[in-house]
Short mmCIF file of C-alpha atoms and ligand atoms in Angstrom, two decimals:
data_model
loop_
_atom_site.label_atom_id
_atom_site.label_comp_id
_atom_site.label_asym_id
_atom_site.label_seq_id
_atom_site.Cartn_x
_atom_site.Cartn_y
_atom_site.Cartn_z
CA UNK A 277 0.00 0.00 0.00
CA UNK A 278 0.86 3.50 -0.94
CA UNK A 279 2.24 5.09 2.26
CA UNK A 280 -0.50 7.96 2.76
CA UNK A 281 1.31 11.68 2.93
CA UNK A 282 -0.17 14.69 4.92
CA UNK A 283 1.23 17.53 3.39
CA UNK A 284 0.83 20.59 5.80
CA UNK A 285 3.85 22.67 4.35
CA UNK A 286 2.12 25.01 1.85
CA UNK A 287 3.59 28.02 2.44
CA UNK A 288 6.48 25.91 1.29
CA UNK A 289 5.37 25.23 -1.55
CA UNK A 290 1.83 24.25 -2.98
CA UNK A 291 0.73 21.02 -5.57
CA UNK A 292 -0.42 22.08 -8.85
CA UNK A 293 -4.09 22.67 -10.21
CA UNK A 294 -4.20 19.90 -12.36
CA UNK A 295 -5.78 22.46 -14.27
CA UNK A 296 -3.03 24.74 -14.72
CA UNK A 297 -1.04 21.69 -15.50
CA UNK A 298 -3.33 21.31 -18.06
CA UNK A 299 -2.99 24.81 -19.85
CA UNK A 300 0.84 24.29 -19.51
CA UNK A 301 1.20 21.35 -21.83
CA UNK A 302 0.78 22.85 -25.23
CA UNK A 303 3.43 25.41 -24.46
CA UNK A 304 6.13 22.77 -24.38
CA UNK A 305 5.08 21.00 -27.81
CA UNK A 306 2.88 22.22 -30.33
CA UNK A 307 2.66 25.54 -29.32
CA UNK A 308 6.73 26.03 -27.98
CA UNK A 309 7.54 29.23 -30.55
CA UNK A 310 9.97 31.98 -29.30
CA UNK A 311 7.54 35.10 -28.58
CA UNK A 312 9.86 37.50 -29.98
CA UNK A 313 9.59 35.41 -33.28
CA UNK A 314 8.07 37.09 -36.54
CA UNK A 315 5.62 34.35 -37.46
CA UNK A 316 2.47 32.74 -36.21
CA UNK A 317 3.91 30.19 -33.76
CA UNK A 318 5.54 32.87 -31.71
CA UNK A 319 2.55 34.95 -31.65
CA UNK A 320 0.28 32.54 -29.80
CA UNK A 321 2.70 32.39 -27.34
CA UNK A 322 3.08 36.38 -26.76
CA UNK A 323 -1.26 36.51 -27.02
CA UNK A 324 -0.90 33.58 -23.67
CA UNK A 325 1.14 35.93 -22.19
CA UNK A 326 -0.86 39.19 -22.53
CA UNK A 327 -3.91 37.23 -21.49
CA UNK A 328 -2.11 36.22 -18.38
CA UNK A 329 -0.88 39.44 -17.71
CA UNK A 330 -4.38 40.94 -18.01
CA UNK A 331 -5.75 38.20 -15.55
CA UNK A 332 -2.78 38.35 -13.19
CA UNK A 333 -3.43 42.48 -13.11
CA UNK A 334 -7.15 42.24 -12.70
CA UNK A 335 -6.28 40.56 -9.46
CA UNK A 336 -4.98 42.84 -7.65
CA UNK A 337 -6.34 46.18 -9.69
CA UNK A 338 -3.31 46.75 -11.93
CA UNK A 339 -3.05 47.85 -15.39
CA UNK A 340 -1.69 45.11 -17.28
CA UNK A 341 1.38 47.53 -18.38
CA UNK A 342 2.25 47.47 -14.59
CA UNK A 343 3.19 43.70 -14.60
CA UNK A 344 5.92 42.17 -15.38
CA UNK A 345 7.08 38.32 -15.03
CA UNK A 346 10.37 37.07 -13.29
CA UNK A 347 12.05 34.05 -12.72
CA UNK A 348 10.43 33.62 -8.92
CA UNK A 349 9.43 35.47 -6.28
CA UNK A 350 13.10 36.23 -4.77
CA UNK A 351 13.60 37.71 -8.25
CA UNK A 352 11.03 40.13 -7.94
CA UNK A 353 11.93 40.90 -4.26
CA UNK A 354 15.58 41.87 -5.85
CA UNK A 355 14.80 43.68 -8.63
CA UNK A 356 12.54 46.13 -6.92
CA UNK A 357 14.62 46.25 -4.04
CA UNK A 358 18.00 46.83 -5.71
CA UNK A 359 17.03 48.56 -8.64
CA UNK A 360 14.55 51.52 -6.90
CA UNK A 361 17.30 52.24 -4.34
CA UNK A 362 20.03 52.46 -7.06
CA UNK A 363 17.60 54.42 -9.52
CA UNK A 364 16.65 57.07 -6.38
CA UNK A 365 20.16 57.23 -4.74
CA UNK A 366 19.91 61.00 -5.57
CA UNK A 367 17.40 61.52 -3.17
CA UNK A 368 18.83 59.42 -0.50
CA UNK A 369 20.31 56.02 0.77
CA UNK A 370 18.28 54.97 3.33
CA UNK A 371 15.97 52.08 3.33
CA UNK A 372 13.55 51.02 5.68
CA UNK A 373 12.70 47.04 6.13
CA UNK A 374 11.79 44.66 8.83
CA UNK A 375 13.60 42.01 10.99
CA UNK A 376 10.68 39.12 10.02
CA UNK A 377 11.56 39.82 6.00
CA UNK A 378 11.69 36.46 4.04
CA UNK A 379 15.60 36.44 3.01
CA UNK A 380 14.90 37.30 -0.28
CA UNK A 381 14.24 40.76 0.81
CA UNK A 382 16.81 40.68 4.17
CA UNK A 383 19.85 39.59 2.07
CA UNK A 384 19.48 41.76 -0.55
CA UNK A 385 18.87 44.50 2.00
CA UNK A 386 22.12 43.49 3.67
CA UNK A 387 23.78 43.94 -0.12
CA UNK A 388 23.20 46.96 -0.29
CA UNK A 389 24.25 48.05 2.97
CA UNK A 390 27.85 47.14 1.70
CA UNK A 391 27.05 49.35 -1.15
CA UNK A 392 26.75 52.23 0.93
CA UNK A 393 23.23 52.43 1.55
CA UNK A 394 21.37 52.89 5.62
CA UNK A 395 19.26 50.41 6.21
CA UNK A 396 16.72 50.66 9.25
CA UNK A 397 15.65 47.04 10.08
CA UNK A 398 12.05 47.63 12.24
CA UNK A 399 11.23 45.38 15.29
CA UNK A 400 7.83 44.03 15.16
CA UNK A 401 5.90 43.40 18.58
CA UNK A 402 5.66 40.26 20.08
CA UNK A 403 2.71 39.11 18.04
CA UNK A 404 5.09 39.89 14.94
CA UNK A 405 2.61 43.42 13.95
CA UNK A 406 5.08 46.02 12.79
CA UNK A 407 3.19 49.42 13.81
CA UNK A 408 2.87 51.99 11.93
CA UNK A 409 4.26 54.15 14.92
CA UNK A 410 7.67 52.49 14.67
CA UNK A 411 7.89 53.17 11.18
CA UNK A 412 7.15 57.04 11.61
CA UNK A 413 9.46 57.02 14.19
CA UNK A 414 12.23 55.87 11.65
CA UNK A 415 11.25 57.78 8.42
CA UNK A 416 14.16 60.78 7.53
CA UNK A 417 14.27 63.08 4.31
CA UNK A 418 16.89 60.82 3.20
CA UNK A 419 14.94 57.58 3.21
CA UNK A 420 14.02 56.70 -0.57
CA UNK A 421 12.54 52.65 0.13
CA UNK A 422 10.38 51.07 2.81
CA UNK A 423 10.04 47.49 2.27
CA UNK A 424 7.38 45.48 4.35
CA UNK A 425 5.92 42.22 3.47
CA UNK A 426 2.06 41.95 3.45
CA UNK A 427 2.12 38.67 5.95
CA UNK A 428 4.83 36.83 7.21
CA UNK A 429 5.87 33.01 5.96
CA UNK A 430 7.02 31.39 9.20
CA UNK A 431 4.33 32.86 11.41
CA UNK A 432 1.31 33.73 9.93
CA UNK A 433 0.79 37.39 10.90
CA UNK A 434 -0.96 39.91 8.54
CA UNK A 435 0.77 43.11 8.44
CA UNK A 436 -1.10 46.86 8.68
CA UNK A 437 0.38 46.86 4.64
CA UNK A 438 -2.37 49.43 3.93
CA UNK A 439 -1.83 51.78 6.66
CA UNK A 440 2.16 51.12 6.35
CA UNK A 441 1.64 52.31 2.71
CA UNK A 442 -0.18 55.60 2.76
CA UNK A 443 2.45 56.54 5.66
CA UNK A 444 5.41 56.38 3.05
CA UNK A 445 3.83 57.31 -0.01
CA UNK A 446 2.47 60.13 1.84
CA UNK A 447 5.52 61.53 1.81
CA UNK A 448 6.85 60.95 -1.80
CA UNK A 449 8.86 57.30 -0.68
CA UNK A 450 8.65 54.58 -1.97
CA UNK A 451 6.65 51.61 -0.71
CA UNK A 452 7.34 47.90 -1.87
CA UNK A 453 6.09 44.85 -0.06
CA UNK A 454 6.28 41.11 -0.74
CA UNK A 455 3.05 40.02 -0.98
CA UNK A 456 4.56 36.16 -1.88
CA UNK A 457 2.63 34.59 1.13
CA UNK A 458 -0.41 36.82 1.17
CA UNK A 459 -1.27 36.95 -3.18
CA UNK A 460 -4.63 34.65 -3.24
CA UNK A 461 -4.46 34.14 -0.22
CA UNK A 462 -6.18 37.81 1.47
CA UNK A 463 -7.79 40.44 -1.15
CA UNK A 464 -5.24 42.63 -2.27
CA UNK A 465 -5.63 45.71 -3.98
CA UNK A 466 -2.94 48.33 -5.24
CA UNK A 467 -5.81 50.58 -6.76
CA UNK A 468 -5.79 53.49 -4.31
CA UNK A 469 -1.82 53.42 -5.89
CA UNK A 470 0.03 53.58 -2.21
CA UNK A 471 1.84 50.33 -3.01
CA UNK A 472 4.61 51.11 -5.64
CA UNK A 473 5.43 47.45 -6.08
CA UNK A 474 4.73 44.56 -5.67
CA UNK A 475 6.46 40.46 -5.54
CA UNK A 476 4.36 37.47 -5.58
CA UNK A 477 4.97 33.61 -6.76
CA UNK A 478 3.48 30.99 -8.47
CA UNK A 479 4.48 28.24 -6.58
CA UNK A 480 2.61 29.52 -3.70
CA UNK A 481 -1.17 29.33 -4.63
CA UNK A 482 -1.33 25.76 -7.05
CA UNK A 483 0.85 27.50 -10.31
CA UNK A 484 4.52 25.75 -11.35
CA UNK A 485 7.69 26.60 -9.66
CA UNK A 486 10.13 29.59 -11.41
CA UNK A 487 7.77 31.76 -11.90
CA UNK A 488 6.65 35.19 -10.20
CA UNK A 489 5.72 38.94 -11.08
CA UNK A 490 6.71 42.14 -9.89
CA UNK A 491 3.83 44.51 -10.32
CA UNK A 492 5.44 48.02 -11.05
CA UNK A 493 3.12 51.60 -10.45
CA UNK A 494 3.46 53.33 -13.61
CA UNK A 495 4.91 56.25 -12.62
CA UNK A 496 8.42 54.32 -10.86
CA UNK A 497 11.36 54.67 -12.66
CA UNK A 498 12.61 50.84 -12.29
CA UNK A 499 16.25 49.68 -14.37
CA UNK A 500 16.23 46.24 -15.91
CA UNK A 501 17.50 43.76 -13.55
CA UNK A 502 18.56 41.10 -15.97
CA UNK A 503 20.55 42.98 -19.19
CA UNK A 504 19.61 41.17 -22.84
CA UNK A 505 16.90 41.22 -24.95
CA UNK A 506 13.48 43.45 -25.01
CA UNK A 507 11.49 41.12 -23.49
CA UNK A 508 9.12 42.43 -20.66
CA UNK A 509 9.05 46.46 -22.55
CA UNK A 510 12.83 46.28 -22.27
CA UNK A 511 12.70 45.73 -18.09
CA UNK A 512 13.35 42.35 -18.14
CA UNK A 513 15.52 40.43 -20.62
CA UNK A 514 15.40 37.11 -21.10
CA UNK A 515 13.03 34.51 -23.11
CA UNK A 516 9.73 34.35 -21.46
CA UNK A 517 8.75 31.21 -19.36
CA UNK A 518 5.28 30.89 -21.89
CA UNK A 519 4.35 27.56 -19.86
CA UNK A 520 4.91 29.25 -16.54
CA UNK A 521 3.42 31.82 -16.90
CA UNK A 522 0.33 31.24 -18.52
CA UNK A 523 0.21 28.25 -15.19
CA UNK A 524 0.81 31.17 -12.90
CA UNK A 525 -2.29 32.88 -14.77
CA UNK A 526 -4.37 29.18 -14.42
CA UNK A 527 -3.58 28.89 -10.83
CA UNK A 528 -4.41 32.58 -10.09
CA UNK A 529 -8.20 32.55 -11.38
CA UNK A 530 -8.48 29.29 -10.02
CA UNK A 531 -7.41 30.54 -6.60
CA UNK A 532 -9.05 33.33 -6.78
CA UNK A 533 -12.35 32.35 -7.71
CA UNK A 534 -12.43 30.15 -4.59
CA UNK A 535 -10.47 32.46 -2.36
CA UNK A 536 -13.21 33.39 0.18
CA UNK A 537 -14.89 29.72 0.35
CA UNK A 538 -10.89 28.28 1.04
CA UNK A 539 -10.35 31.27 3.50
CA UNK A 540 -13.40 30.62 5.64
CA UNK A 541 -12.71 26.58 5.18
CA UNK A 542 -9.20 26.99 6.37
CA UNK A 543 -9.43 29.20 9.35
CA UNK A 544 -12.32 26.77 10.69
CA UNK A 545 -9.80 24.07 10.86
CA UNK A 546 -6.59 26.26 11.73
CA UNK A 547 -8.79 27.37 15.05
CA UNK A 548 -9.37 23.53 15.53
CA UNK A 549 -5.90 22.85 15.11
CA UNK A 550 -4.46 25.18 17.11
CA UNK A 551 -7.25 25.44 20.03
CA UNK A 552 -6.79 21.48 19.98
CA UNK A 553 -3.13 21.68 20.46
CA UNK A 554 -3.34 24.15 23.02
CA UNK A 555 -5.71 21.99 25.03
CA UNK A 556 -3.97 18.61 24.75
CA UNK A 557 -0.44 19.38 24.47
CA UNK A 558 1.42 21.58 27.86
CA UNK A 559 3.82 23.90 27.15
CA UNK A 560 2.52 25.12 23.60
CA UNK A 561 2.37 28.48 22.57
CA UNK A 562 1.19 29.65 19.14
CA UNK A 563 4.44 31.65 17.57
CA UNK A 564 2.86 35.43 15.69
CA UNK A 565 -0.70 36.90 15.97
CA UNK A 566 -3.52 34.83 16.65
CA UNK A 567 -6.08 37.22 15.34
CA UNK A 568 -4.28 39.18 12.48
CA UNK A 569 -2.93 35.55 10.74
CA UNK A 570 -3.44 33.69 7.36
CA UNK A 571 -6.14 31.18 7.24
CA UNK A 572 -4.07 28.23 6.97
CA UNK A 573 -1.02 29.19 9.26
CA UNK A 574 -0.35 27.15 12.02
CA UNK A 575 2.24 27.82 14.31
CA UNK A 576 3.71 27.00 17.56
CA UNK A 577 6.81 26.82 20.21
CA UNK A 578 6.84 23.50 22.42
CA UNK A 579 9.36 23.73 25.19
CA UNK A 580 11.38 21.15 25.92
CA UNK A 581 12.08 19.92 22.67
CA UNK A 582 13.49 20.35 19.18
CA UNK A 583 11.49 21.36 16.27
CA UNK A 584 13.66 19.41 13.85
CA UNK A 585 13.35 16.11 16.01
CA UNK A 586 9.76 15.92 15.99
CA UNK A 587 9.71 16.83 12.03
CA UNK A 588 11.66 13.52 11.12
CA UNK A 589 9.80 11.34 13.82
CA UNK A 590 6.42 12.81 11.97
CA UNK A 591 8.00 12.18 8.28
CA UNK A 592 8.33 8.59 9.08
CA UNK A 593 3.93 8.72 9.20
CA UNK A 594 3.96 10.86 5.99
CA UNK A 595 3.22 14.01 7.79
CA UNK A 596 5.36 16.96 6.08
CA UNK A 597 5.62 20.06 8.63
CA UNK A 598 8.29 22.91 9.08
CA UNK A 599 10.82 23.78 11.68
CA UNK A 600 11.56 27.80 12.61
CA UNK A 601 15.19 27.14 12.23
CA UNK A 602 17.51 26.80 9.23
CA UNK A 603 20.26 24.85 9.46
CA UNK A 604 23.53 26.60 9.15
CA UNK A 605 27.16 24.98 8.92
CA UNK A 606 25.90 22.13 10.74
CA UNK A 607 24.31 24.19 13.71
CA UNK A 608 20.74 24.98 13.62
CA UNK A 609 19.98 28.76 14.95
CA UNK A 610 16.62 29.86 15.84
CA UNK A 611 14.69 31.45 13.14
CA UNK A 612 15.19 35.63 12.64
CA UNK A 613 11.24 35.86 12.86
CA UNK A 614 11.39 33.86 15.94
CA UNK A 615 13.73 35.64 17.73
CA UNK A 616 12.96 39.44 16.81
CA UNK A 617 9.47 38.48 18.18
CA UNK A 618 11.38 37.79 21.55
CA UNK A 619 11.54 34.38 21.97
CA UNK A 620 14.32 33.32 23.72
CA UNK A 621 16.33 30.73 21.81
CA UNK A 622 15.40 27.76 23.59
CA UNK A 623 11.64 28.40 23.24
CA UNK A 624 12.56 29.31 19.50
CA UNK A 625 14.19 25.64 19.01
CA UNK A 626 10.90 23.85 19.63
CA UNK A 627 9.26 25.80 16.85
CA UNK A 628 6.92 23.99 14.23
CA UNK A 629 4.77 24.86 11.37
CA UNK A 630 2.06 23.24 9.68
CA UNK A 631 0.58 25.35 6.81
CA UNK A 632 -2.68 24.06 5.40
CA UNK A 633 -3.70 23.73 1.94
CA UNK A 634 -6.46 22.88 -0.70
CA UNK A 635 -6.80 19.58 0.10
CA UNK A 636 -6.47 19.55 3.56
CA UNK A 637 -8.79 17.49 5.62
CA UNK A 638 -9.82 17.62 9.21
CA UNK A 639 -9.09 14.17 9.49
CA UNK A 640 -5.58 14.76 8.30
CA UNK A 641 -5.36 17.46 11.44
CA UNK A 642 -6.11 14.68 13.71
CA UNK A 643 -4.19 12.59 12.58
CA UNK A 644 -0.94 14.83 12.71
CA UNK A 645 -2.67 15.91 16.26
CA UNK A 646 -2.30 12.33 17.73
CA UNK A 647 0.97 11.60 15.85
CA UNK A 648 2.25 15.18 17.77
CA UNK A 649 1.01 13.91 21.08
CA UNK A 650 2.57 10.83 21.18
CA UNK A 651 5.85 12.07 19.70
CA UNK A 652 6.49 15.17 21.70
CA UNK A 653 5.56 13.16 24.85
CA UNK A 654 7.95 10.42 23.86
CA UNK A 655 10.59 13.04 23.75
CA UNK A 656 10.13 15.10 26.65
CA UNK A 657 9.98 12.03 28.44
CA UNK A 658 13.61 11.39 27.79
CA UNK A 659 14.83 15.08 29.08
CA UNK A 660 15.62 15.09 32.64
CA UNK A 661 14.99 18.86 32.34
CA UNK A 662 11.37 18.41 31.59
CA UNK A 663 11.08 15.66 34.39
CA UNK A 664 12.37 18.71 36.67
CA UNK A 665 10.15 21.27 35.27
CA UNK A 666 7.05 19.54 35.44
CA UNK A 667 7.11 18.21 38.59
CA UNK A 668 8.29 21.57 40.05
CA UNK A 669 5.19 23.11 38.37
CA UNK A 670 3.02 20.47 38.97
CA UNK A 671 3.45 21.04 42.93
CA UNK A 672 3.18 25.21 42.82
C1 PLP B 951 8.46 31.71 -0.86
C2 PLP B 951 8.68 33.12 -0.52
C3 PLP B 951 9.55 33.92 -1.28
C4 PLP B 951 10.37 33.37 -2.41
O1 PLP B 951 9.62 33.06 -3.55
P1 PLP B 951 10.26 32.04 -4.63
O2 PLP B 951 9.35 32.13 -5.80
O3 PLP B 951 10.27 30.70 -3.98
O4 PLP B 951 11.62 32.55 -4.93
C5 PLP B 951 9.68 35.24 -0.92
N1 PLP B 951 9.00 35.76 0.11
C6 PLP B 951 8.16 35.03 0.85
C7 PLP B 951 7.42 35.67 1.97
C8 PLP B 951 7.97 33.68 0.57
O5 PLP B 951 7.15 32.95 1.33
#
């Protein structure tokens, strides 16, 4: 028998709409023609693309103009990140960002800081909200880039994007967030033209991997990023990924035609999950904002033991979860989200994630639920720190 997987890891990465799969195909054989070609062939591929691009817009109230298709969602994170601070260094060099930034947007941040430029790194609050107060606090005549991401990937919590946005653009900066965990997931909207731009992912809502778009405001002067051809209206060179992106398209009106019926389905069993977990496993605590968080973000610190062990102990009964650390030169350090929301490293070790997805069931929750019970209480009951702690506590 086929051993059965529960895949709670989707804001990994997501399965394909067979669907979009489905729209893919002819792009590889029959209908494969370069789109800068001069005959027939190549035109049906640049027609998939403009229809994409006019679906991908409509989704978040774009002009089609103001969308253009990278290689992933790290891409787009660079591009706009990079190119906007070196095409406004005139007016300053300092850039404002967050300590719970996916790395796409924290490394490239940290580039440019040994290019010359400031950059202000912002300290959410313990429920990972960045307030719009700290950012004010932080904003100088020299600052020419505030980067924030519309929710965060390890823990869930929805940023105050809209608010964050008017602040800057208010005054004439700037405003780019990633939106790569957030796009069909919460309604987004960069119609009242506060957001200047824009990253966001196929991979992420059900579309093929390699793909992403950065959605530019008309009126931002942004460099090519890649140097080549004039692909993209010159801004961003390089033979267009026709299968991907017309997949990306797929996935998007597929997502978004369901988004409120999967939002309403998945916070139902998120609140199950996590209120379950609170109630049957001691010394949980769910890791970013319980109120201001995706639909199908789960996430939690267990004391007393290591993320990481209880992954592979759940792997070996198909369940596929995350851990908040990454494992560096052998030793694993806590997470960056985890810590700049205060959690001292210990607590930040026993960190998991289970993000929920299309096809997730409430029986799969259980399932993981049990496995989790039994697991974690196998392990804590081979600490002698835990044997300490709990009979200490279970006295007071
Ligand atoms: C996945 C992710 C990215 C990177 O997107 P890729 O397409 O995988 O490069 C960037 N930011 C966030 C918040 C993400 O979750």
């Amino acid at each position: 028998m086929e051993k059965r997987i529960i895949y709670l890891d989707n804001a990994a990465t997501t399965p394909m709409y067979p669907e979009a799969v489905e729209t893919m195909l002819p792009f590889f054989t029959e209908k494969f023609g370069n789109p800068s070609g001069q005959y027939s062939l190549a035109n049906e591929g640049k027609r998939a693309i403009e229809t994409a691009r006019k679906q991908i817009a409509a989704s978040i109230g774009a002009r089609p103009e103001e969308i253009y298709f990278t290689g992933s969602g790290t891409e787009a994170d660079n591009w706009a990140i990079k190119m906007a601070a070196h095409a406004y260094r005139d007016k300053g060099r300092h850039i404002i960002t967050t300590k719970i930034e996916h790395h796409a947007v924290l490394h490239t941040c940290e580039a440019l800081e040994r290019e010359g430029y400031r950059v202000t790194y912002l300290s959410p609050d313990e429920d990972g909200i960045i307030s719009p107060e700290s950012l004010l606090r932080v904003l100088t005549p020299d600052t020419i880039l505030v980067s924030i991401m519309t929710a965060n990937n390890e823990i869930g919590t929805i940023e105050p994007i809209e608010e964050l946005a008017k602040i800057t653009t208010e005054r004439g900066i700037l405003f780019h967030t990633d939106a790569v965990q957030a796009y069909g997931k919460l309604p987004l909207s960069v119609e009242d033209g506060n957001i200047a731009m824009l990253s966001a992912s196929a991979h992420k809502i059900g579309g093929p991997k390699g793909v992403g778009f950065l959605y530019v405001r008309r009126d931002v002067r942004l460099q090519s990023f890649l140097h080549g051809g004039a692909q993209e209206k010159r801004r961003r060179a390089g033979t267009e990924n026709v299968p991907g992106i017309v997949g990306f398209a797929k996935a998007a009106e597929l997502t978004f035609a369901s988004q409120e019926a999967t939002e309403a389905r998945e916070r139902e069993l998120r609140d199950y999950f996590m209120e379950r977990v609170l109630r049957e496993i001691p010394y949980a605590r769910v890791t970013g904002s319980v109120k201001h968080r995706l639909s199908g973000h789960v996430s939690f610190c267990f004391q007393f033991i290591e993320g990481e062990t209880v992954l592979i102990m759940l792997d070996s009964d198909g369940i596929c979860g995350s851990s908040g650390s990454a494992c560096t030169t052998g030793q694993t350090e806590p997470s960056h989200v985890l810590t700049a929301i205060g959690l001292p490293e210990d607590v930040a070790h026993g960190a998991l994630r289970f993000t929920l997805g299309r096809n997730t069931t409430k029986d799969d929750i259980d399932f993981t639920i049990d496995r989790m019970k039994e697991v974690i209480g196998k392990i804590r009951a081979m600490s002698p720190y835990y044997a300490k702690f709990a009979a200490r506590d279970g006295r007071e």
